[in-house]
Short mmCIF file of C-alpha atoms and ligand atoms in Angstrom, two decimals:
data_model
loop_
_atom_site.label_atom_id
_atom_site.label_comp_id
_atom_site.label_asym_id
_atom_site.label_seq_id
_atom_site.Cartn_x
_atom_site.Cartn_y
_atom_site.Cartn_z
CA UNK A 117 -20.16 52.45 21.07
CA UNK A 118 -22.23 54.61 23.41
CA UNK A 119 -25.80 53.46 23.98
CA UNK A 120 -28.63 55.27 22.26
CA UNK A 121 -30.65 57.27 24.78
CA UNK A 122 -34.39 56.94 24.73
CA UNK A 123 -37.10 58.92 26.53
CA UNK A 124 -40.35 57.09 27.18
CA UNK A 125 -43.38 59.36 27.42
CA UNK A 126 -46.28 57.59 29.12
CA UNK A 127 -45.83 54.70 31.53
CA UNK A 128 -49.23 53.04 31.17
CA UNK A 129 -49.84 49.58 29.75
CA UNK A 130 -47.60 49.93 26.68
CA UNK A 131 -45.03 52.25 28.28
CA UNK A 132 -44.34 49.91 31.17
CA UNK A 133 -44.30 46.93 28.78
CA UNK A 134 -41.70 48.73 26.65
CA UNK A 135 -39.57 49.56 29.68
CA UNK A 136 -39.70 45.96 30.90
CA UNK A 137 -38.90 44.39 27.52
CA UNK A 138 -35.98 46.79 26.96
CA UNK A 139 -34.61 45.88 30.39
CA UNK A 140 -35.23 42.13 30.22
CA UNK A 141 -33.88 41.65 26.69
CA UNK A 142 -31.22 44.38 26.80
CA UNK A 143 -28.37 42.11 25.73
CA UNK A 144 -30.25 40.45 22.87
CA UNK A 145 -31.53 43.84 21.66
CA UNK A 146 -28.01 45.34 21.70
CA UNK A 147 -26.71 42.38 19.68
CA UNK A 148 -29.35 43.15 17.06
CA UNK A 149 -29.11 46.94 17.07
CA UNK A 150 -25.31 47.10 17.26
CA UNK A 151 -25.53 49.40 20.31
CA UNK A 152 -27.25 49.38 23.66
CA UNK A 153 -30.61 51.11 24.06
CA UNK A 154 -30.86 52.92 27.38
CA UNK A 155 -33.98 54.51 28.83
CA UNK A 156 -32.53 57.84 29.98
CA UNK A 157 -35.77 59.56 31.01
CA UNK A 158 -39.41 58.70 31.61
CA UNK A 159 -42.31 61.13 31.59
CA UNK A 160 -45.30 59.98 33.58
CA UNK A 161 -48.19 61.97 34.88
CA UNK A 162 -49.23 59.29 37.38
CA UNK A 163 -46.98 56.76 39.13
CA UNK A 164 -47.29 53.18 37.88
CA UNK A 165 -46.68 50.81 40.81
CA UNK A 166 -46.60 47.88 38.34
CA UNK A 167 -43.33 49.09 36.82
CA UNK A 168 -40.01 49.14 38.67
CA UNK A 169 -38.14 51.95 36.93
CA UNK A 170 -35.16 51.78 39.34
CA UNK A 171 -32.98 54.90 39.13
CA UNK A 172 -34.25 56.08 35.74
CA UNK A 173 -34.91 59.85 35.91
CA UNK A 174 -38.63 60.61 35.95
CA UNK A 175 -40.40 63.84 35.05
CA UNK A 176 -44.06 64.79 35.12
CA UNK A 177 -43.46 67.17 32.17
CA UNK A 178 -43.93 65.24 28.95
CA UNK A 179 -42.52 68.02 26.76
CA UNK A 180 -39.33 68.08 28.86
CA UNK A 181 -38.34 64.81 27.17
CA UNK A 182 -38.60 66.42 23.72
CA UNK A 183 -36.34 69.24 24.96
CA UNK A 184 -33.80 67.03 26.76
CA UNK A 185 -30.51 67.30 24.81
CA UNK A 186 -29.43 63.86 26.11
CA UNK A 187 -32.30 62.06 24.38
CA UNK A 188 -31.86 60.66 20.85
CA UNK A 189 -35.27 58.99 20.43
CA UNK A 190 -38.61 60.02 21.95
CA UNK A 191 -41.09 57.18 22.45
CA UNK A 192 -44.60 58.64 22.45
CA UNK A 193 -47.00 56.40 24.40
CA UNK A 194 -49.34 58.96 25.92
CA UNK A 195 -52.11 58.54 23.32
CA UNK A 196 -54.64 61.15 22.19
CA UNK A 197 -54.25 63.80 19.52
CA UNK A 198 -53.37 67.08 21.19
CA UNK A 199 -50.47 66.77 23.62
CA UNK A 200 -49.14 63.80 21.63
CA UNK A 201 -49.02 65.93 18.45
CA UNK A 202 -47.25 68.75 20.29
CA UNK A 203 -44.76 66.32 21.79
CA UNK A 204 -43.97 64.61 18.49
CA UNK A 205 -43.64 67.87 16.53
CA UNK A 206 -41.41 69.32 19.26
CA UNK A 207 -39.20 66.23 19.30
CA UNK A 208 -38.89 66.40 15.50
CA UNK A 209 -38.11 70.14 15.59
CA UNK A 210 -35.35 69.30 18.10
CA UNK A 211 -33.89 66.76 15.66
CA UNK A 212 -34.98 63.66 17.57
CA UNK A 213 -36.30 60.46 16.08
CA UNK A 214 -39.74 59.35 17.25
CA UNK A 215 -41.37 55.98 17.89
CA UNK A 216 -45.10 55.99 18.53
CA UNK A 217 -47.91 53.48 19.06
CA UNK A 218 -50.52 56.18 18.48
CA UNK A 219 -52.77 55.22 15.55
CA UNK A 220 -55.13 58.17 16.08
CA UNK A 221 -52.21 60.58 15.89
CA UNK A 222 -50.77 59.01 12.73
CA UNK A 223 -54.14 58.58 10.98
CA UNK A 224 -55.22 62.17 11.69
CA UNK A 225 -51.95 64.15 11.78
CA UNK A 226 -49.54 61.78 10.01
CA UNK A 227 -49.24 63.79 6.77
CA UNK A 228 -48.10 66.86 8.72
CA UNK A 229 -45.83 64.84 11.03
CA UNK A 230 -44.07 63.02 8.18
CA UNK A 231 -43.55 66.26 6.24
CA UNK A 232 -41.86 67.84 9.28
CA UNK A 233 -39.82 64.69 9.89
CA UNK A 234 -38.55 64.79 6.28
CA UNK A 235 -37.54 68.43 6.65
CA UNK A 236 -35.53 67.53 9.75
CA UNK A 237 -34.15 64.24 8.38
CA UNK A 238 -35.54 62.20 11.28
CA UNK A 239 -37.46 58.94 11.46
CA UNK A 240 -41.00 58.56 12.79
CA UNK A 241 -41.70 54.86 13.33
CA UNK A 242 -45.19 53.58 14.09
CA UNK A 243 -45.30 49.76 13.80
CA UNK A 244 -47.17 49.44 17.12
CA UNK A 245 -49.97 51.66 15.87
CA UNK A 246 -51.56 48.86 13.82
CA UNK A 247 -52.37 45.34 15.02
CA UNK A 248 -50.27 45.45 18.21
CA UNK A 249 -47.46 42.93 18.03
CA UNK A 250 -47.96 41.86 14.39
CA UNK A 251 -45.22 43.40 12.22
CA UNK A 252 -47.71 44.12 9.44
CA UNK A 253 -46.46 47.60 8.61
CA UNK A 254 -42.97 46.28 8.00
CA UNK A 255 -44.35 43.40 5.95
CA UNK A 256 -46.53 45.64 3.80
CA UNK A 257 -43.99 48.42 3.43
CA UNK A 258 -40.92 46.29 2.80
CA UNK A 259 -41.69 42.58 2.43
CA UNK A 260 -44.39 43.12 -0.20
CA UNK A 261 -42.71 46.01 -2.02
CA UNK A 262 -42.76 44.12 -5.33
CA UNK A 263 -46.55 44.01 -5.49
CA UNK A 264 -49.47 46.07 -6.64
CA UNK A 265 -51.69 45.59 -3.62
CA UNK A 266 -55.26 44.67 -4.58
CA UNK A 267 -56.83 44.68 -1.14
CA UNK A 268 -56.22 44.56 2.58
CA UNK A 269 -58.79 43.15 4.99
CA UNK A 270 -58.24 42.88 8.70
CA UNK A 271 -59.57 42.23 12.14
CA UNK A 272 -57.68 45.14 13.64
CA UNK A 273 -59.43 45.87 16.89
CA UNK A 274 -58.71 43.35 19.62
CA UNK A 275 -61.41 44.62 21.97
CA UNK A 276 -64.15 44.33 19.34
CA UNK A 277 -62.99 40.86 18.34
CA UNK A 278 -62.82 39.80 21.99
CA UNK A 279 -66.39 41.00 22.54
CA UNK A 280 -67.77 39.28 19.41
CA UNK A 281 -65.92 36.03 20.23
CA UNK A 282 -67.12 35.89 23.84
CA UNK A 283 -70.70 36.71 22.83
CA UNK A 284 -70.70 33.99 20.16
CA UNK A 285 -68.86 31.30 22.10
CA UNK A 286 -70.11 31.87 25.64
CA UNK A 287 -73.30 33.86 25.23
CA UNK A 288 -71.87 36.64 27.45
CA UNK A 289 -73.40 40.10 27.34
CA UNK A 290 -71.81 43.05 25.57
CA UNK A 291 -71.19 45.25 28.71
CA UNK A 292 -69.78 42.32 30.68
CA UNK A 293 -67.15 41.50 28.03
CA UNK A 294 -66.33 45.16 27.44
CA UNK A 295 -65.64 45.63 31.18
CA UNK A 296 -63.21 42.68 31.08
CA UNK A 297 -61.43 44.09 27.99
CA UNK A 298 -61.01 47.40 29.84
CA UNK A 299 -59.62 45.65 32.94
CA UNK A 300 -57.13 43.76 30.77
CA UNK A 301 -55.87 47.03 29.22
CA UNK A 302 -57.06 46.21 25.67
CA UNK A 303 -59.72 48.89 25.32
CA UNK A 304 -59.11 52.52 24.39
CA UNK A 305 -59.51 55.22 27.05
CA UNK A 306 -62.85 55.91 25.35
CA UNK A 307 -64.13 52.41 24.52
CA UNK A 308 -66.58 53.77 21.95
CA UNK A 309 -63.47 54.06 19.76
CA UNK A 310 -63.29 50.25 19.87
CA UNK A 311 -66.95 49.30 19.53
CA UNK A 312 -67.91 52.00 17.02
CA UNK A 313 -64.99 51.14 14.73
CA UNK A 314 -63.06 54.41 15.07
CA UNK A 315 -59.92 52.68 16.33
CA UNK A 316 -60.10 50.18 13.46
CA UNK A 317 -60.64 53.02 10.98
CA UNK A 318 -57.50 54.76 12.27
CA UNK A 319 -55.53 51.57 11.66
CA UNK A 320 -57.12 50.89 8.28
CA UNK A 321 -56.31 54.44 7.16
CA UNK A 322 -52.65 53.76 7.92
CA UNK A 323 -52.65 50.36 6.20
CA UNK A 324 -54.35 51.79 3.09
CA UNK A 325 -51.77 54.57 2.74
CA UNK A 326 -48.93 52.10 2.91
CA UNK A 327 -50.64 49.60 0.64
CA UNK A 328 -51.66 52.00 -2.13
CA UNK A 329 -49.28 54.93 -1.73
CA UNK A 330 -51.96 57.51 -0.94
CA UNK A 331 -51.91 60.27 1.71
CA UNK A 332 -53.56 59.46 5.05
CA UNK A 333 -57.29 60.28 4.77
CA UNK A 334 -59.02 59.21 7.96
CA UNK A 335 -61.89 61.64 7.35
CA UNK A 336 -62.90 59.63 4.27
CA UNK A 337 -63.06 56.24 6.01
CA UNK A 338 -66.55 54.76 6.43
CA UNK A 339 -67.07 53.52 9.97
CA UNK A 340 -69.81 51.28 11.37
CA UNK A 341 -69.58 49.65 14.80
CA UNK A 342 -70.70 46.37 16.36
CA UNK A 343 -73.16 47.73 18.89
CA UNK A 344 -76.25 46.92 16.81
CA UNK A 345 -75.37 43.30 16.06
CA UNK A 346 -77.87 40.82 17.48
CA UNK A 347 -77.41 37.24 18.55
CA UNK A 348 -80.13 36.34 16.04
CA UNK A 349 -77.97 37.52 13.13
CA UNK A 350 -74.89 35.82 14.59
CA UNK A 351 -76.94 32.56 14.68
CA UNK A 352 -78.38 32.93 11.15
CA UNK A 353 -74.90 33.71 9.79
CA UNK A 354 -73.62 30.49 11.39
CA UNK A 355 -76.48 28.52 9.88
CA UNK A 356 -75.50 29.85 6.45
CA UNK A 357 -71.83 28.89 6.99
CA UNK A 358 -70.50 32.34 7.91
CA UNK A 359 -68.98 34.13 10.92
CA UNK A 360 -69.56 37.80 11.66
CA UNK A 361 -66.35 39.75 12.21
CA UNK A 362 -65.68 43.46 12.55
CA UNK A 363 -63.56 43.94 9.47
CA UNK A 364 -61.58 46.81 7.99
CA UNK A 365 -61.47 46.58 4.20
CA UNK A 366 -59.31 48.69 1.87
CA UNK A 367 -59.66 47.77 -1.80
CA UNK A 368 -58.18 49.35 -4.88
CA UNK A 369 -60.61 49.65 -7.80
CA UNK A 370 -60.41 51.52 -11.11
CA UNK A 371 -62.79 54.16 -9.73
CA UNK A 372 -60.92 54.69 -6.45
CA UNK A 373 -60.04 53.20 -3.09
CA UNK A 374 -62.65 51.62 -0.85
CA UNK A 375 -61.92 52.37 2.82
CA UNK A 376 -64.51 50.91 5.16
CA UNK A 377 -64.91 49.35 8.61
CA UNK A 378 -68.09 47.41 9.41
CA UNK A 379 -69.44 44.09 10.68
CA UNK A 380 -68.91 41.55 7.91
CA UNK A 381 -69.98 37.99 7.18
CA UNK A 382 -66.96 35.88 6.21
CA UNK A 383 -67.18 32.21 5.12
CA UNK A 384 -66.56 30.16 8.28
CA UNK A 385 -63.84 28.09 6.60
CA UNK A 386 -61.54 31.08 5.98
CA UNK A 387 -58.61 31.22 8.40
CA UNK A 388 -59.45 34.82 9.26
CA UNK A 389 -62.99 33.85 10.26
CA UNK A 390 -61.43 31.72 13.01
CA UNK A 391 -59.39 34.49 14.59
CA UNK A 392 -60.87 34.88 18.05
CA UNK A 393 -60.42 36.77 21.30
CA UNK A 394 -58.05 39.70 21.35
CA UNK A 395 -56.10 38.31 18.41
CA UNK A 396 -55.85 40.36 15.22
CA UNK A 397 -55.27 39.21 11.66
CA UNK A 398 -54.60 41.13 8.47
CA UNK A 399 -54.97 39.65 4.99
CA UNK A 400 -53.07 41.36 2.20
CA UNK A 401 -53.67 40.42 -1.42
CA UNK A 402 -50.96 41.43 -3.89
CA UNK A 403 -50.77 40.78 -7.62
CA UNK A 404 -47.52 38.80 -7.36
CA UNK A 405 -47.77 37.14 -3.95
CA UNK A 406 -51.52 36.37 -3.91
CA UNK A 407 -53.13 36.32 -0.48
CA UNK A 408 -51.07 36.50 2.70
CA UNK A 409 -52.25 36.43 6.30
CA UNK A 410 -50.57 38.05 9.29
CA UNK A 411 -51.80 36.91 12.70
CA UNK A 412 -51.00 37.70 16.32
CA UNK A 413 -51.90 39.60 19.46
CA UNK A 414 -53.45 42.91 18.45
CA UNK A 415 -53.33 44.57 21.84
CA UNK A 416 -51.85 44.10 25.28
CA UNK A 417 -48.78 45.12 27.18
CA UNK A 418 -45.87 43.12 25.84
CA UNK A 419 -47.20 42.34 22.33
CA UNK A 420 -47.47 46.09 21.69
CA UNK A 421 -44.12 46.66 23.40
CA UNK A 422 -42.64 44.09 21.02
CA UNK A 423 -43.52 46.37 18.09
CA UNK A 424 -42.31 49.53 19.86
CA UNK A 425 -38.94 47.94 20.64
CA UNK A 426 -38.59 46.57 17.09
CA UNK A 427 -39.07 50.14 15.85
CA UNK A 428 -36.40 51.33 18.28
CA UNK A 429 -33.99 48.75 16.88
CA UNK A 430 -34.81 49.90 13.33
CA UNK A 431 -34.26 53.54 14.29
CA UNK A 432 -30.93 52.76 15.93
CA UNK A 433 -29.76 50.86 12.83
CA UNK A 434 -30.86 53.63 10.45
CA UNK A 435 -30.03 56.77 12.42
CA UNK A 436 -26.59 57.15 10.85
CA UNK A 437 -27.87 56.44 7.32
CA UNK A 438 -28.56 59.08 4.67
CA UNK A 439 -32.20 60.23 5.23
CA UNK A 440 -32.81 60.10 1.45
CA UNK A 441 -32.08 56.39 1.43
CA UNK A 442 -34.31 55.35 4.31
CA UNK A 443 -37.57 53.43 3.85
CA UNK A 444 -40.21 56.15 3.25
CA UNK A 445 -42.69 56.62 6.10
CA UNK A 446 -45.66 55.67 3.90
CA UNK A 447 -43.75 53.07 1.86
CA UNK A 448 -43.81 55.15 -1.36
CA UNK A 449 -41.54 58.12 -2.05
CA UNK A 450 -43.34 61.23 -0.74
CA UNK A 451 -43.32 62.92 -4.18
CA UNK A 452 -44.82 59.76 -5.73
CA UNK A 453 -47.98 59.52 -3.62
CA UNK A 454 -51.10 58.98 -5.73
CA UNK A 455 -54.24 61.11 -5.82
CA UNK A 456 -56.46 58.12 -6.62
CA UNK A 457 -59.63 59.14 -4.72
CA UNK A 458 -61.10 57.42 -1.69
CA UNK A 459 -64.64 56.34 -2.66
CA UNK A 460 -67.75 57.27 -0.73
CA UNK A 461 -69.52 54.27 0.82
CA UNK A 462 -72.34 54.59 -1.78
CA UNK A 463 -69.83 53.76 -4.51
CA UNK A 464 -68.36 50.75 -2.66
CA UNK A 465 -69.32 47.25 -3.71
CA UNK A 466 -69.93 44.13 -1.66
CA UNK A 467 -72.26 41.19 -1.28
CA UNK A 468 -74.98 41.51 1.37
CA UNK A 469 -76.81 39.57 4.06
CA UNK A 470 -80.37 40.86 4.49
CA UNK A 471 -82.82 39.93 7.23
CA UNK A 472 -86.40 40.94 6.57
CA UNK A 473 -89.21 40.53 9.10
CA UNK A 474 -92.28 39.78 6.96
CA UNK A 475 -95.94 39.06 7.61
CA UNK A 476 -96.81 35.45 6.88
CA UNK A 477 -98.75 36.19 3.66
CA UNK A 478 -98.51 34.61 0.21
CA UNK A 479 -96.54 36.56 -2.38
CA UNK A 480 -94.15 38.42 -0.03
CA UNK A 481 -91.13 36.55 -1.30
CA UNK A 482 -92.12 37.36 -4.90
CA UNK A 483 -92.36 41.08 -4.05
CA UNK A 484 -88.94 40.99 -2.36
CA UNK A 485 -87.38 39.19 -5.33
CA UNK A 486 -88.93 41.64 -7.76
CA UNK A 487 -87.56 44.70 -5.88
CA UNK A 488 -84.08 43.21 -5.87
CA UNK A 489 -84.12 42.08 -9.49
CA UNK A 490 -85.40 45.51 -10.66
CA UNK A 491 -82.13 46.93 -9.30
CA UNK A 492 -79.94 44.24 -10.81
CA UNK A 493 -79.37 42.54 -7.45
CA UNK A 494 -78.76 38.86 -7.85
CA UNK A 495 -79.88 36.61 -4.97
CA UNK A 496 -77.38 33.91 -4.01
CA UNK A 497 -79.48 32.11 -1.40
CA UNK A 498 -82.61 32.47 0.69
CA UNK A 499 -83.46 31.01 4.09
CA UNK A 500 -86.94 31.41 5.51
CA UNK A 501 -87.60 30.50 9.14
CA UNK A 502 -90.80 29.48 10.92
CA UNK A 503 -93.10 32.33 11.95
CA UNK A 504 -92.04 33.57 15.39
CA UNK A 505 -94.51 32.81 18.15
CA UNK A 506 -94.69 36.24 19.78
CA UNK A 507 -95.41 38.34 16.69
CA UNK A 508 -96.21 35.84 13.93
CA UNK A 509 -93.54 37.45 11.72
CA UNK A 510 -91.39 35.35 9.41
CA UNK A 511 -87.64 36.08 9.38
CA UNK A 512 -86.49 35.92 5.75
CA UNK A 513 -82.72 35.82 5.29
CA UNK A 514 -81.11 36.49 1.91
CA UNK A 515 -77.57 36.50 0.64
CA UNK A 516 -76.93 38.56 -2.49
CA UNK A 517 -74.15 38.73 -5.04
CA UNK A 518 -71.96 41.85 -5.16
CA UNK A 519 -73.71 45.15 -5.74
CA UNK A 520 -72.92 48.80 -5.07
CA UNK A 521 -74.09 50.21 -1.75
CA UNK A 522 -76.13 52.84 -3.62
CA UNK A 523 -78.27 50.15 -5.29
CA UNK A 524 -78.63 48.22 -2.07
CA UNK A 525 -79.78 51.29 -0.14
CA UNK A 526 -82.41 51.97 -2.82
CA UNK A 527 -83.59 48.37 -2.64
CA UNK A 528 -83.80 48.42 1.17
CA UNK A 529 -85.87 51.62 1.06
CA UNK A 530 -88.30 49.91 -1.33
CA UNK A 531 -88.40 46.74 0.80
CA UNK A 532 -89.15 48.70 3.97
CA UNK A 533 -92.04 50.43 2.17
CA UNK A 534 -93.82 47.12 1.50
CA UNK A 535 -96.99 46.63 3.57
CA UNK A 536 -95.93 43.11 4.48
CA UNK A 537 -92.46 44.07 5.72
CA UNK A 538 -92.29 45.14 9.37
CA UNK A 539 -89.53 47.32 10.86
CA UNK A 540 -86.06 47.93 9.45
CA UNK A 541 -84.33 45.52 7.12
CA UNK A 542 -81.07 44.35 8.72
CA UNK A 543 -78.16 44.49 6.30
CA UNK A 544 -74.65 43.24 6.90
CA UNK A 545 -71.98 43.24 4.20
CA UNK A 546 -70.43 39.95 3.09
CA UNK A 547 -66.82 39.48 1.93
CA UNK A 548 -65.56 36.17 0.53
CA UNK A 549 -61.91 37.23 0.59
CA UNK A 550 -60.92 35.02 -2.30
N1 HSE B 1187 -58.00 49.26 21.74
C1 HSE B 1187 -57.13 48.66 20.80
C2 HSE B 1187 -57.67 47.27 20.48
C3 HSE B 1187 -55.75 48.57 21.37
O1 HSE B 1187 -58.51 46.77 21.20
O2 HSE B 1187 -57.26 46.70 19.47
C4 HSE B 1187 -54.69 48.24 20.35
O3 HSE B 1187 -54.61 49.20 19.37
#
């Protein structure tokens, strides 16, 4: 059988990794796919001296790959929303299958892209868009198809996890670790996407759609980054038996779907609390299976290439099948997607860690407790430290039971208005994941 011809668009970290893995494992991949997979064209805007592309035809015109009649599958690895969207839509219009690692593109334009792909009867595969080399999309879409998914919680940004791990373990500074993550090719072109949680929100949007059978709704995801975390809070969390991780949480409730990315305290004895460095991990809780945990490299050249090439193998196996009988892009049949709403952050519920800087006066704790109890907020534990030498203020750390964000925001406003409370109250959400 003739090999399937692939055009790789973008020869950066992931593109060159994909080229190399396809070349190195060509025989093994052909044994799996049933046909060879040949890179017949590469589009690259800048040469990549790290990648020996041999005699493979190269073009600087990305869209030329979508128009090349020789190409069966376009692999989109250029990133971004604009040219990538044009490329993918053009490839689909030309009847080509698409493999992409572009989470921003899928989270923001996925509904449009999948609708066009259905019209044309082509596949758009995007395993590499979430959690790098971990096959979590396949697991959620196919392996867990029996379940009603209750929640998904994941460390899904390798750069952010690398930064938090290095800061906690080695006391390194934020800019120093970020620079290393950029040099290693983990960070996004705009690293604020990593540290402000936008990249994780793109991935969580995709996971939530596949988990709950809802359209992609990135604009409704709540996003909070890690830039305001202090070493003091990391230390207090440890003392209370928790680790702070930048977590994406998607939870199905009767009222709607929670979709939120933020720093989160997790009990230190949970496996996911011990996922460090650039590694990612995604927990999925289903009604039949219970909790599952998927772990692996969430970024990097060959781990991400591993997912791209697995998608290529899937496409090659399915390209001759009846489009109606293929696995739906978002796991559920397109006419069976649900309109269960995505909740605003005010309506979301979690436990909280609060750090209050209080004057060392009698009765402050009683006032704090009274504000919380008036709003039905149950305190789980309190830790009060010695007054700090420089300012004489007493750090008071509280853990609460679960409460809606709306009630917690009201309580924090009241706490900050107390004469004996100085500055902002620090609040970090807590998830027990049990
Ligand atoms: N910047 C992303 C990360 C790359 O650090 O996880 C993989 O999506």
